[in-house]
Amino acid sequence: MSAAAIEQPFDDEPFSLTAIAEEIMERHPGYRVEIIGGHLLVTPSPDAPHARALTGLMIPFIAAGLHGEETEVLQNVGLWLPTGAEDYAIPDLAIVDADIDDHLVENNAYDPVCFRLVLEVTSSNWKDDLKTKAVAYAQAKVPVYVVVDRRHQRVHVLTDPNGETYEHHRPYSPGETATLPDSIGAKVALDVDQILTAARRKTD
């Protein structure tokens, strides 16, 4: 009598970072999981100042008419990255072309061609926003990358992606106004003091 083979459910399945990312999000609701350069980036749930800063940042974009027929102002929408088969990022805020729905790639991530600006407000893993994501967004040719750097109290504006870097990087300090390129679709100037004050934890 011959013995039946015992199936090993995972033996023939390819290793999938996407599956691991989905499992982490299922076990830890509120955590953000991204895959950049073949590595998982896990960010804990944002605190209230982080969310407050994002709400405040949406106001000048919307007031400039960027949430309308040609562009939209969106939070936490996936951006497909060209750095790997499973790579994607989820910027805190983005200015996108209004036809973004036509550019879905997979896993709720969209072609970077429809992103005009991405913005991150730093959390505990601030180095990822300043370094890892700057490289990834440049490789994806996102025209403008803005970082609200809560650790160093700066607002960084990066423009003109070229390879793995942005050719122009301008940090703005408290008391300055960060003027964004007209390429996003409107004239927008950000009050650095106002943004950093909203993003500051009460214990800082």
mmCIF file with all atom_site columns, C-alpha atoms in Angstrom:
data_model
loop_
_atom_site.group_PDB
_atom_site.id
_atom_site.type_symbol
_atom_site.label_atom_id
_atom_site.label_alt_id
_atom_site.label_comp_id
_atom_site.label_asym_id
_atom_site.label_entity_id
_atom_site.label_seq_id
_atom_site.pdbx_PDB_ins_code
_atom_site.Cartn_x
_atom_site.Cartn_y
_atom_site.Cartn_z
_atom_site.occupancy
_atom_site.B_iso_or_equiv
_atom_site.pdbx_formal_charge
_atom_site.auth_seq_id
_atom_site.auth_comp_id
_atom_site.auth_asym_id
_atom_site.auth_atom_id
_atom_site.pdbx_PDB_model_num
ATOM 1   C CA . MET A 1 1   ? 0.000   0.000  0.000   1.00 0.00 ? 1   MET A CA 1
ATOM 2   C CA . SER A 1 2   ? 1.459   3.279  -1.009  1.00 0.00 ? 2   SER A CA 1
ATOM 3   C CA . ALA A 1 3   ? 1.505   6.278  1.313   1.00 0.00 ? 3   ALA A CA 1
ATOM 4   C CA . ALA A 1 4   ? -0.223  9.472  0.219   1.00 0.00 ? 4   ALA A CA 1
ATOM 5   C CA . ALA A 1 5   ? 2.000   12.534 -0.060  1.00 0.00 ? 5   ALA A CA 1
ATOM 6   C CA . ILE A 1 6   ? 1.625   15.117 2.684   1.00 0.00 ? 6   ILE A CA 1
ATOM 7   C CA . GLU A 1 7   ? 1.130   18.530 1.146   1.00 0.00 ? 7   GLU A CA 1
ATOM 8   C CA . GLN A 1 8   ? 3.244   21.400 2.411   1.00 0.00 ? 8   GLN A CA 1
ATOM 9   C CA . PRO A 1 9   ? 1.078   24.450 1.699   1.00 0.00 ? 9   PRO A CA 1
ATOM 10  C CA . PHE A 1 10  ? 3.987   26.901 1.484   1.00 0.00 ? 10  PHE A CA 1
ATOM 11  C CA . ASP A 1 11  ? 6.607   24.823 -0.302  1.00 0.00 ? 11  ASP A CA 1
ATOM 12  C CA . ASP A 1 12  ? 5.566   25.809 -3.815  1.00 0.00 ? 12  ASP A CA 1
ATOM 13  C CA . GLU A 1 13  ? 4.453   29.363 -3.072  1.00 0.00 ? 13  GLU A CA 1
ATOM 14  C CA . PRO A 1 14  ? 6.819   32.219 -3.925  1.00 0.00 ? 14  PRO A CA 1
ATOM 15  C CA . PHE A 1 15  ? 8.076   34.435 -1.138  1.00 0.00 ? 15  PHE A CA 1
ATOM 16  C CA . SER A 1 16  ? 5.815   37.474 -1.023  1.00 0.00 ? 16  SER A CA 1
ATOM 17  C CA . LEU A 1 17  ? 6.567   40.695 0.828   1.00 0.00 ? 17  LEU A CA 1
ATOM 18  C CA . THR A 1 18  ? 3.066   41.853 -0.054  1.00 0.00 ? 18  THR A CA 1
ATOM 19  C CA . ALA A 1 19  ? 1.565   38.927 1.863   1.00 0.00 ? 19  ALA A CA 1
ATOM 20  C CA . ILE A 1 20  ? 3.747   39.721 4.876   1.00 0.00 ? 20  ILE A CA 1
ATOM 21  C CA . ALA A 1 21  ? 2.738   43.382 4.679   1.00 0.00 ? 21  ALA A CA 1
ATOM 22  C CA . GLU A 1 22  ? -0.933  42.432 4.641   1.00 0.00 ? 22  GLU A CA 1
ATOM 23  C CA . GLU A 1 23  ? -0.448  40.137 7.637   1.00 0.00 ? 23  GLU A CA 1
ATOM 24  C CA . ILE A 1 24  ? 1.274   42.881 9.637   1.00 0.00 ? 24  ILE A CA 1
ATOM 25  C CA . MET A 1 25  ? -1.552  45.325 8.883   1.00 0.00 ? 25  MET A CA 1
ATOM 26  C CA . GLU A 1 26  ? -4.138  42.713 9.856   1.00 0.00 ? 26  GLU A CA 1
ATOM 27  C CA . ARG A 1 27  ? -2.428  42.003 13.174  1.00 0.00 ? 27  ARG A CA 1
ATOM 28  C CA . HIS A 1 28  ? -1.624  45.659 13.923  1.00 0.00 ? 28  HIS A CA 1
ATOM 29  C CA . PRO A 1 29  ? -4.535  47.864 12.771  1.00 0.00 ? 29  PRO A CA 1
ATOM 30  C CA . GLY A 1 30  ? -3.473  51.443 12.168  1.00 0.00 ? 30  GLY A CA 1
ATOM 31  C CA . TYR A 1 31  ? 0.104   50.588 11.244  1.00 0.00 ? 31  TYR A CA 1
ATOM 32  C CA . ARG A 1 32  ? 1.304   51.641 7.818   1.00 0.00 ? 32  ARG A CA 1
ATOM 33  C CA . VAL A 1 33  ? 3.348   49.084 5.912   1.00 0.00 ? 33  VAL A CA 1
ATOM 34  C CA . GLU A 1 34  ? 5.256   49.999 2.753   1.00 0.00 ? 34  GLU A CA 1
ATOM 35  C CA . ILE A 1 35  ? 7.698   48.094 0.549   1.00 0.00 ? 35  ILE A CA 1
ATOM 36  C CA . ILE A 1 36  ? 10.606  50.180 -0.704  1.00 0.00 ? 36  ILE A CA 1
ATOM 37  C CA . GLY A 1 37  ? 13.680  48.729 -2.355  1.00 0.00 ? 37  GLY A CA 1
ATOM 38  C CA . GLY A 1 38  ? 12.560  45.236 -1.402  1.00 0.00 ? 38  GLY A CA 1
ATOM 39  C CA . HIS A 1 39  ? 12.379  46.128 2.300   1.00 0.00 ? 39  HIS A CA 1
ATOM 40  C CA . LEU A 1 40  ? 9.383   46.461 4.572   1.00 0.00 ? 40  LEU A CA 1
ATOM 41  C CA . LEU A 1 41  ? 8.921   49.840 6.254   1.00 0.00 ? 41  LEU A CA 1
ATOM 42  C CA . VAL A 1 42  ? 6.511   49.712 9.188   1.00 0.00 ? 42  VAL A CA 1
ATOM 43  C CA . THR A 1 43  ? 5.238   52.962 10.708  1.00 0.00 ? 43  THR A CA 1
ATOM 44  C CA . PRO A 1 44  ? 3.120   53.064 13.882  1.00 0.00 ? 44  PRO A CA 1
ATOM 45  C CA . SER A 1 45  ? -0.207  54.881 14.023  1.00 0.00 ? 45  SER A CA 1
ATOM 46  C CA . PRO A 1 46  ? 0.269   58.660 13.742  1.00 0.00 ? 46  PRO A CA 1
ATOM 47  C CA . ASP A 1 47  ? -0.168  60.839 16.809  1.00 0.00 ? 47  ASP A CA 1
ATOM 48  C CA . ALA A 1 48  ? -2.624  63.746 16.986  1.00 0.00 ? 48  ALA A CA 1
ATOM 49  C CA . PRO A 1 49  ? -0.051  66.466 16.062  1.00 0.00 ? 49  PRO A CA 1
ATOM 50  C CA . HIS A 1 50  ? 0.880   64.476 12.948  1.00 0.00 ? 50  HIS A CA 1
ATOM 51  C CA . ALA A 1 51  ? -2.776  64.379 11.897  1.00 0.00 ? 51  ALA A CA 1
ATOM 52  C CA . ARG A 1 52  ? -3.262  68.036 12.867  1.00 0.00 ? 52  ARG A CA 1
ATOM 53  C CA . ALA A 1 53  ? -0.354  69.098 10.640  1.00 0.00 ? 53  ALA A CA 1
ATOM 54  C CA . LEU A 1 54  ? -1.802  67.171 7.696   1.00 0.00 ? 54  LEU A CA 1
ATOM 55  C CA . THR A 1 55  ? -5.200  68.805 8.115   1.00 0.00 ? 55  THR A CA 1
ATOM 56  C CA . GLY A 1 56  ? -3.544  72.219 8.246   1.00 0.00 ? 56  GLY A CA 1
ATOM 57  C CA . LEU A 1 57  ? -1.505  71.452 5.145   1.00 0.00 ? 57  LEU A CA 1
ATOM 58  C CA . MET A 1 58  ? -4.575  70.518 3.135   1.00 0.00 ? 58  MET A CA 1
ATOM 59  C CA . ILE A 1 59  ? -6.087  73.981 3.664   1.00 0.00 ? 59  ILE A CA 1
ATOM 60  C CA . PRO A 1 60  ? -3.684  76.017 1.448   1.00 0.00 ? 60  PRO A CA 1
ATOM 61  C CA . PHE A 1 61  ? -3.770  73.338 -1.257  1.00 0.00 ? 61  PHE A CA 1
ATOM 62  C CA . ILE A 1 62  ? -7.560  73.297 -1.335  1.00 0.00 ? 62  ILE A CA 1
ATOM 63  C CA . ALA A 1 63  ? -7.748  77.108 -1.090  1.00 0.00 ? 63  ALA A CA 1
ATOM 64  C CA . ALA A 1 64  ? -5.493  77.300 -4.174  1.00 0.00 ? 64  ALA A CA 1
ATOM 65  C CA . GLY A 1 65  ? -8.035  75.252 -6.132  1.00 0.00 ? 65  GLY A CA 1
ATOM 66  C CA . LEU A 1 66  ? -6.013  72.034 -6.238  1.00 0.00 ? 66  LEU A CA 1
ATOM 67  C CA . HIS A 1 67  ? -8.930  69.841 -5.175  1.00 0.00 ? 67  HIS A CA 1
ATOM 68  C CA . GLY A 1 68  ? -11.173 70.138 -8.190  1.00 0.00 ? 68  GLY A CA 1
ATOM 69  C CA . GLU A 1 69  ? -11.604 69.022 -11.781 1.00 0.00 ? 69  GLU A CA 1
ATOM 70  C CA . GLU A 1 70  ? -7.911  68.815 -12.759 1.00 0.00 ? 70  GLU A CA 1
ATOM 71  C CA . THR A 1 71  ? -6.206  67.734 -9.536  1.00 0.00 ? 71  THR A CA 1
ATOM 72  C CA . GLU A 1 72  ? -7.107  66.270 -6.154  1.00 0.00 ? 72  GLU A CA 1
ATOM 73  C CA . VAL A 1 73  ? -5.619  66.517 -2.666  1.00 0.00 ? 73  VAL A CA 1
ATOM 74  C CA . LEU A 1 74  ? -5.521  63.031 -1.151  1.00 0.00 ? 74  LEU A CA 1
ATOM 75  C CA . GLN A 1 75  ? -4.203  61.415 2.004   1.00 0.00 ? 75  GLN A CA 1
ATOM 76  C CA . ASN A 1 76  ? -2.677  57.949 2.277   1.00 0.00 ? 76  ASN A CA 1
ATOM 77  C CA . VAL A 1 77  ? -3.038  56.851 -1.353  1.00 0.00 ? 77  VAL A CA 1
ATOM 78  C CA . GLY A 1 78  ? -0.630  54.182 -2.578  1.00 0.00 ? 78  GLY A CA 1
ATOM 79  C CA . LEU A 1 79  ? 2.110   55.083 -5.064  1.00 0.00 ? 79  LEU A CA 1
ATOM 80  C CA . TRP A 1 80  ? 3.569   52.256 -7.146  1.00 0.00 ? 80  TRP A CA 1
ATOM 81  C CA . LEU A 1 81  ? 7.377   52.390 -7.213  1.00 0.00 ? 81  LEU A CA 1
ATOM 82  C CA . PRO A 1 82  ? 9.678   51.297 -10.050 1.00 0.00 ? 82  PRO A CA 1
ATOM 83  C CA . THR A 1 83  ? 12.292  49.998 -7.592  1.00 0.00 ? 83  THR A CA 1
ATOM 84  C CA . GLY A 1 84  ? 10.937  46.448 -7.306  1.00 0.00 ? 84  GLY A CA 1
ATOM 85  C CA . ALA A 1 85  ? 8.114   44.147 -8.361  1.00 0.00 ? 85  ALA A CA 1
ATOM 86  C CA . GLU A 1 86  ? 6.255   44.600 -5.065  1.00 0.00 ? 86  GLU A CA 1
ATOM 87  C CA . ASP A 1 87  ? 7.445   48.095 -4.148  1.00 0.00 ? 87  ASP A CA 1
ATOM 88  C CA . TYR A 1 88  ? 4.988   50.799 -3.165  1.00 0.00 ? 88  TYR A CA 1
ATOM 89  C CA . ALA A 1 89  ? 4.832   53.771 -0.803  1.00 0.00 ? 89  ALA A CA 1
ATOM 90  C CA . ILE A 1 90  ? 1.921   55.466 0.939   1.00 0.00 ? 90  ILE A CA 1
ATOM 91  C CA . PRO A 1 91  ? 2.676   59.190 1.267   1.00 0.00 ? 91  PRO A CA 1
ATOM 92  C CA . ASP A 1 92  ? 0.851   61.110 3.977   1.00 0.00 ? 92  ASP A CA 1
ATOM 93  C CA . LEU A 1 93  ? -0.470  63.608 1.443   1.00 0.00 ? 93  LEU A CA 1
ATOM 94  C CA . ALA A 1 94  ? -0.381  63.907 -2.335  1.00 0.00 ? 94  ALA A CA 1
ATOM 95  C CA . ILE A 1 95  ? -1.458  66.205 -5.131  1.00 0.00 ? 95  ILE A CA 1
ATOM 96  C CA . VAL A 1 96  ? -2.573  63.957 -7.971  1.00 0.00 ? 96  VAL A CA 1
ATOM 97  C CA . ASP A 1 97  ? -4.156  64.278 -11.399 1.00 0.00 ? 97  ASP A CA 1
ATOM 98  C CA . ALA A 1 98  ? -7.931  63.959 -11.209 1.00 0.00 ? 98  ALA A CA 1
ATOM 99  C CA . ASP A 1 99  ? -7.874  60.901 -13.492 1.00 0.00 ? 99  ASP A CA 1
ATOM 100 C CA . ILE A 1 100 ? -5.903  58.894 -10.912 1.00 0.00 ? 100 ILE A CA 1
ATOM 101 C CA . ASP A 1 101 ? -8.564  56.151 -10.963 1.00 0.00 ? 101 ASP A CA 1
ATOM 102 C CA . ASP A 1 102 ? -7.460  55.308 -14.498 1.00 0.00 ? 102 ASP A CA 1
ATOM 103 C CA . HIS A 1 103 ? -3.896  54.652 -13.294 1.00 0.00 ? 103 HIS A CA 1
ATOM 104 C CA . LEU A 1 104 ? -4.384  51.866 -10.763 1.00 0.00 ? 104 LEU A CA 1
ATOM 105 C CA . VAL A 1 105 ? -1.537  49.352 -10.979 1.00 0.00 ? 105 VAL A CA 1
ATOM 106 C CA . GLU A 1 106 ? -2.345  46.843 -8.230  1.00 0.00 ? 106 GLU A CA 1
ATOM 107 C CA . ASN A 1 107 ? -2.633  46.495 -4.446  1.00 0.00 ? 107 ASN A CA 1
ATOM 108 C CA . ASN A 1 108 ? -4.367  49.896 -4.273  1.00 0.00 ? 108 ASN A CA 1
ATOM 109 C CA . ALA A 1 109 ? -1.229  51.607 -5.601  1.00 0.00 ? 109 ALA A CA 1
ATOM 110 C CA . TYR A 1 110 ? -1.248  54.009 -8.553  1.00 0.00 ? 110 TYR A CA 1
ATOM 111 C CA . ASP A 1 111 ? 1.197   54.868 -11.321 1.00 0.00 ? 111 ASP A CA 1
ATOM 112 C CA . PRO A 1 112 ? 3.566   57.652 -10.183 1.00 0.00 ? 112 PRO A CA 1
ATOM 113 C CA . VAL A 1 113 ? 2.919   59.478 -13.469 1.00 0.00 ? 113 VAL A CA 1
ATOM 114 C CA . CYS A 1 114 ? -0.243  60.979 -11.965 1.00 0.00 ? 114 CYS A CA 1
ATOM 115 C CA . PHE A 1 115 ? 1.454   62.326 -8.807  1.00 0.00 ? 115 PHE A CA 1
ATOM 116 C CA . ARG A 1 116 ? 2.461   66.005 -8.897  1.00 0.00 ? 116 ARG A CA 1
ATOM 117 C CA . LEU A 1 117 ? 3.572   66.271 -5.270  1.00 0.00 ? 117 LEU A CA 1
ATOM 118 C CA . VAL A 1 118 ? 4.006   63.921 -2.328  1.00 0.00 ? 118 VAL A CA 1
ATOM 119 C CA . LEU A 1 119 ? 4.369   65.047 1.272   1.00 0.00 ? 119 LEU A CA 1
ATOM 120 C CA . GLU A 1 120 ? 5.470   63.278 4.436   1.00 0.00 ? 120 GLU A CA 1
ATOM 121 C CA . VAL A 1 121 ? 5.234   64.388 8.065   1.00 0.00 ? 121 VAL A CA 1
ATOM 122 C CA . THR A 1 122 ? 7.986   62.587 9.982   1.00 0.00 ? 122 THR A CA 1
ATOM 123 C CA . SER A 1 123 ? 7.282   60.109 12.744  1.00 0.00 ? 123 SER A CA 1
ATOM 124 C CA . SER A 1 124 ? 9.676   58.062 14.880  1.00 0.00 ? 124 SER A CA 1
ATOM 125 C CA . ASN A 1 125 ? 11.310  56.615 11.748  1.00 0.00 ? 125 ASN A CA 1
ATOM 126 C CA . TRP A 1 126 ? 12.191  60.071 10.405  1.00 0.00 ? 126 TRP A CA 1
ATOM 127 C CA . LYS A 1 127 ? 15.285  58.811 8.572   1.00 0.00 ? 127 LYS A CA 1
ATOM 128 C CA . ASP A 1 128 ? 13.080  56.853 6.176   1.00 0.00 ? 128 ASP A CA 1
ATOM 129 C CA . ASP A 1 129 ? 11.302  60.050 5.093   1.00 0.00 ? 129 ASP A CA 1
ATOM 130 C CA . LEU A 1 130 ? 14.517  62.061 4.720   1.00 0.00 ? 130 LEU A CA 1
ATOM 131 C CA . LYS A 1 131 ? 16.616  59.407 3.002   1.00 0.00 ? 131 LYS A CA 1
ATOM 132 C CA . THR A 1 132 ? 14.913  56.174 1.881   1.00 0.00 ? 132 THR A CA 1
ATOM 133 C CA . LYS A 1 133 ? 11.771  57.806 0.531   1.00 0.00 ? 133 LYS A CA 1
ATOM 134 C CA . ALA A 1 134 ? 13.663  60.709 -1.046  1.00 0.00 ? 134 ALA A CA 1
ATOM 135 C CA . VAL A 1 135 ? 15.526  58.178 -3.200  1.00 0.00 ? 135 VAL A CA 1
ATOM 136 C CA . ALA A 1 136 ? 12.378  56.187 -3.991  1.00 0.00 ? 136 ALA A CA 1
ATOM 137 C CA . TYR A 1 137 ? 10.301  59.219 -4.974  1.00 0.00 ? 137 TYR A CA 1
ATOM 138 C CA . ALA A 1 138 ? 13.139  60.564 -7.116  1.00 0.00 ? 138 ALA A CA 1
ATOM 139 C CA . GLN A 1 139 ? 13.383  57.212 -8.909  1.00 0.00 ? 139 GLN A CA 1
ATOM 140 C CA . ALA A 1 140 ? 9.615   57.350 -9.447  1.00 0.00 ? 140 ALA A CA 1
ATOM 141 C CA . LYS A 1 141 ? 10.089  60.842 -10.957 1.00 0.00 ? 141 LYS A CA 1
ATOM 142 C CA . VAL A 1 142 ? 7.632   62.506 -8.589  1.00 0.00 ? 142 VAL A CA 1
ATOM 143 C CA . PRO A 1 143 ? 8.226   66.200 -9.418  1.00 0.00 ? 143 PRO A CA 1
ATOM 144 C CA . VAL A 1 144 ? 7.968   67.643 -5.898  1.00 0.00 ? 144 VAL A CA 1
ATOM 145 C CA . TYR A 1 145 ? 8.645   66.035 -2.508  1.00 0.00 ? 145 TYR A CA 1
ATOM 146 C CA . VAL A 1 146 ? 7.919   67.928 0.703   1.00 0.00 ? 146 VAL A CA 1
ATOM 147 C CA . VAL A 1 147 ? 9.014   66.722 4.146   1.00 0.00 ? 147 VAL A CA 1
ATOM 148 C CA . VAL A 1 148 ? 7.774   68.235 7.397   1.00 0.00 ? 148 VAL A CA 1
ATOM 149 C CA . ASP A 1 149 ? 10.757  67.337 9.572   1.00 0.00 ? 149 ASP A CA 1
ATOM 150 C CA . ARG A 1 150 ? 9.493   67.426 13.140  1.00 0.00 ? 150 ARG A CA 1
ATOM 151 C CA . ARG A 1 151 ? 12.770  66.208 14.619  1.00 0.00 ? 151 ARG A CA 1
ATOM 152 C CA . HIS A 1 152 ? 14.915  69.023 13.195  1.00 0.00 ? 152 HIS A CA 1
ATOM 153 C CA . GLN A 1 153 ? 12.141  71.630 12.888  1.00 0.00 ? 153 GLN A CA 1
ATOM 154 C CA . ARG A 1 154 ? 12.484  72.144 9.150   1.00 0.00 ? 154 ARG A CA 1
ATOM 155 C CA . VAL A 1 155 ? 10.297  71.904 6.064   1.00 0.00 ? 155 VAL A CA 1
ATOM 156 C CA . HIS A 1 156 ? 12.217  70.432 3.133   1.00 0.00 ? 156 HIS A CA 1
ATOM 157 C CA . VAL A 1 157 ? 11.192  71.025 -0.479  1.00 0.00 ? 157 VAL A CA 1
ATOM 158 C CA . LEU A 1 158 ? 12.849  68.744 -3.032  1.00 0.00 ? 158 LEU A CA 1
ATOM 159 C CA . THR A 1 159 ? 12.347  69.278 -6.768  1.00 0.00 ? 159 THR A CA 1
ATOM 160 C CA . ASP A 1 160 ? 13.639  68.131 -10.167 1.00 0.00 ? 160 ASP A CA 1
ATOM 161 C CA . PRO A 1 161 ? 14.158  64.376 -9.747  1.00 0.00 ? 161 PRO A CA 1
ATOM 162 C CA . ASN A 1 162 ? 17.191  62.956 -11.520 1.00 0.00 ? 162 ASN A CA 1
ATOM 163 C CA . GLY A 1 163 ? 18.042  59.293 -11.055 1.00 0.00 ? 163 GLY A CA 1
ATOM 164 C CA . GLU A 1 164 ? 18.194  58.533 -7.335  1.00 0.00 ? 164 GLU A CA 1
ATOM 165 C CA . THR A 1 165 ? 18.189  62.133 -6.149  1.00 0.00 ? 165 THR A CA 1
ATOM 166 C CA . TYR A 1 166 ? 16.501  65.482 -6.434  1.00 0.00 ? 166 TYR A CA 1
ATOM 167 C CA . GLU A 1 167 ? 18.651  68.167 -8.042  1.00 0.00 ? 167 GLU A CA 1
ATOM 168 C CA . HIS A 1 168 ? 17.246  70.915 -5.820  1.00 0.00 ? 168 HIS A CA 1
ATOM 169 C CA . HIS A 1 169 ? 16.755  70.572 -2.071  1.00 0.00 ? 169 HIS A CA 1
ATOM 170 C CA . ARG A 1 170 ? 15.730  73.646 -0.088  1.00 0.00 ? 170 ARG A CA 1
ATOM 171 C CA . PRO A 1 171 ? 15.253  73.391 3.702   1.00 0.00 ? 171 PRO A CA 1
ATOM 172 C CA . TYR A 1 172 ? 13.053  76.088 5.259   1.00 0.00 ? 172 TYR A CA 1
ATOM 173 C CA . SER A 1 173 ? 13.363  77.183 8.896   1.00 0.00 ? 173 SER A CA 1
ATOM 174 C CA . PRO A 1 174 ? 10.757  78.626 11.272  1.00 0.00 ? 174 PRO A CA 1
ATOM 175 C CA . GLY A 1 175 ? 9.896   82.163 10.245  1.00 0.00 ? 175 GLY A CA 1
ATOM 176 C CA . GLU A 1 176 ? 10.256  81.415 6.528   1.00 0.00 ? 176 GLU A CA 1
ATOM 177 C CA . THR A 1 177 ? 7.687   80.728 3.841   1.00 0.00 ? 177 THR A CA 1
ATOM 178 C CA . ALA A 1 178 ? 8.126   77.653 1.658   1.00 0.00 ? 178 ALA A CA 1
ATOM 179 C CA . THR A 1 179 ? 7.102   78.502 -1.898  1.00 0.00 ? 179 THR A CA 1
ATOM 180 C CA . LEU A 1 180 ? 6.195   75.464 -3.993  1.00 0.00 ? 180 LEU A CA 1
ATOM 181 C CA . PRO A 1 181 ? 6.738   75.149 -7.756  1.00 0.00 ? 181 PRO A CA 1
ATOM 182 C CA . ASP A 1 182 ? 3.865   76.184 -10.019 1.00 0.00 ? 182 ASP A CA 1
ATOM 183 C CA . SER A 1 183 ? 4.127   72.716 -11.604 1.00 0.00 ? 183 SER A CA 1
ATOM 184 C CA . ILE A 1 184 ? 1.811   71.354 -8.920  1.00 0.00 ? 184 ILE A CA 1
ATOM 185 C CA . GLY A 1 185 ? -0.982  73.280 -10.631 1.00 0.00 ? 185 GLY A CA 1
ATOM 186 C CA . ALA A 1 186 ? -1.274  76.464 -8.575  1.00 0.00 ? 186 ALA A CA 1
ATOM 187 C CA . LYS A 1 187 ? 0.715   78.960 -6.558  1.00 0.00 ? 187 LYS A CA 1
ATOM 188 C CA . VAL A 1 188 ? 1.079   77.710 -2.985  1.00 0.00 ? 188 VAL A CA 1
ATOM 189 C CA . ALA A 1 189 ? 3.208   79.102 -0.156  1.00 0.00 ? 189 ALA A CA 1
ATOM 190 C CA . LEU A 1 190 ? 3.441   77.264 3.163   1.00 0.00 ? 190 LEU A CA 1
ATOM 191 C CA . ASP A 1 191 ? 3.881   79.041 6.494   1.00 0.00 ? 191 ASP A CA 1
ATOM 192 C CA . VAL A 1 192 ? 6.683   77.031 8.114   1.00 0.00 ? 192 VAL A CA 1
ATOM 193 C CA . ASP A 1 193 ? 5.969   78.321 11.650  1.00 0.00 ? 193 ASP A CA 1
ATOM 194 C CA . GLN A 1 194 ? 2.313   77.388 11.363  1.00 0.00 ? 194 GLN A CA 1
ATOM 195 C CA . ILE A 1 195 ? 3.063   73.902 10.065  1.00 0.00 ? 195 ILE A CA 1
ATOM 196 C CA . LEU A 1 196 ? 5.713   73.083 12.663  1.00 0.00 ? 196 LEU A CA 1
ATOM 197 C CA . THR A 1 197 ? 3.603   74.455 15.506  1.00 0.00 ? 197 THR A CA 1
ATOM 198 C CA . ALA A 1 198 ? 0.680   72.237 14.488  1.00 0.00 ? 198 ALA A CA 1
ATOM 199 C CA . ALA A 1 199 ? 2.996   69.224 14.222  1.00 0.00 ? 199 ALA A CA 1
ATOM 200 C CA . ARG A 1 200 ? 4.682   69.761 17.585  1.00 0.00 ? 200 ARG A CA 1
ATOM 201 C CA . ARG A 1 201 ? 3.894   67.401 20.428  1.00 0.00 ? 201 ARG A CA 1
ATOM 202 C CA . LYS A 1 202 ? 2.741   69.119 23.611  1.00 0.00 ? 202 LYS A CA 1
ATOM 203 C CA . THR A 1 203 ? 5.668   67.574 25.516  1.00 0.00 ? 203 THR A CA 1
ATOM 204 C CA . ASP A 1 204 ? 8.313   68.926 23.056  1.00 0.00 ? 204 ASP A CA 1
#
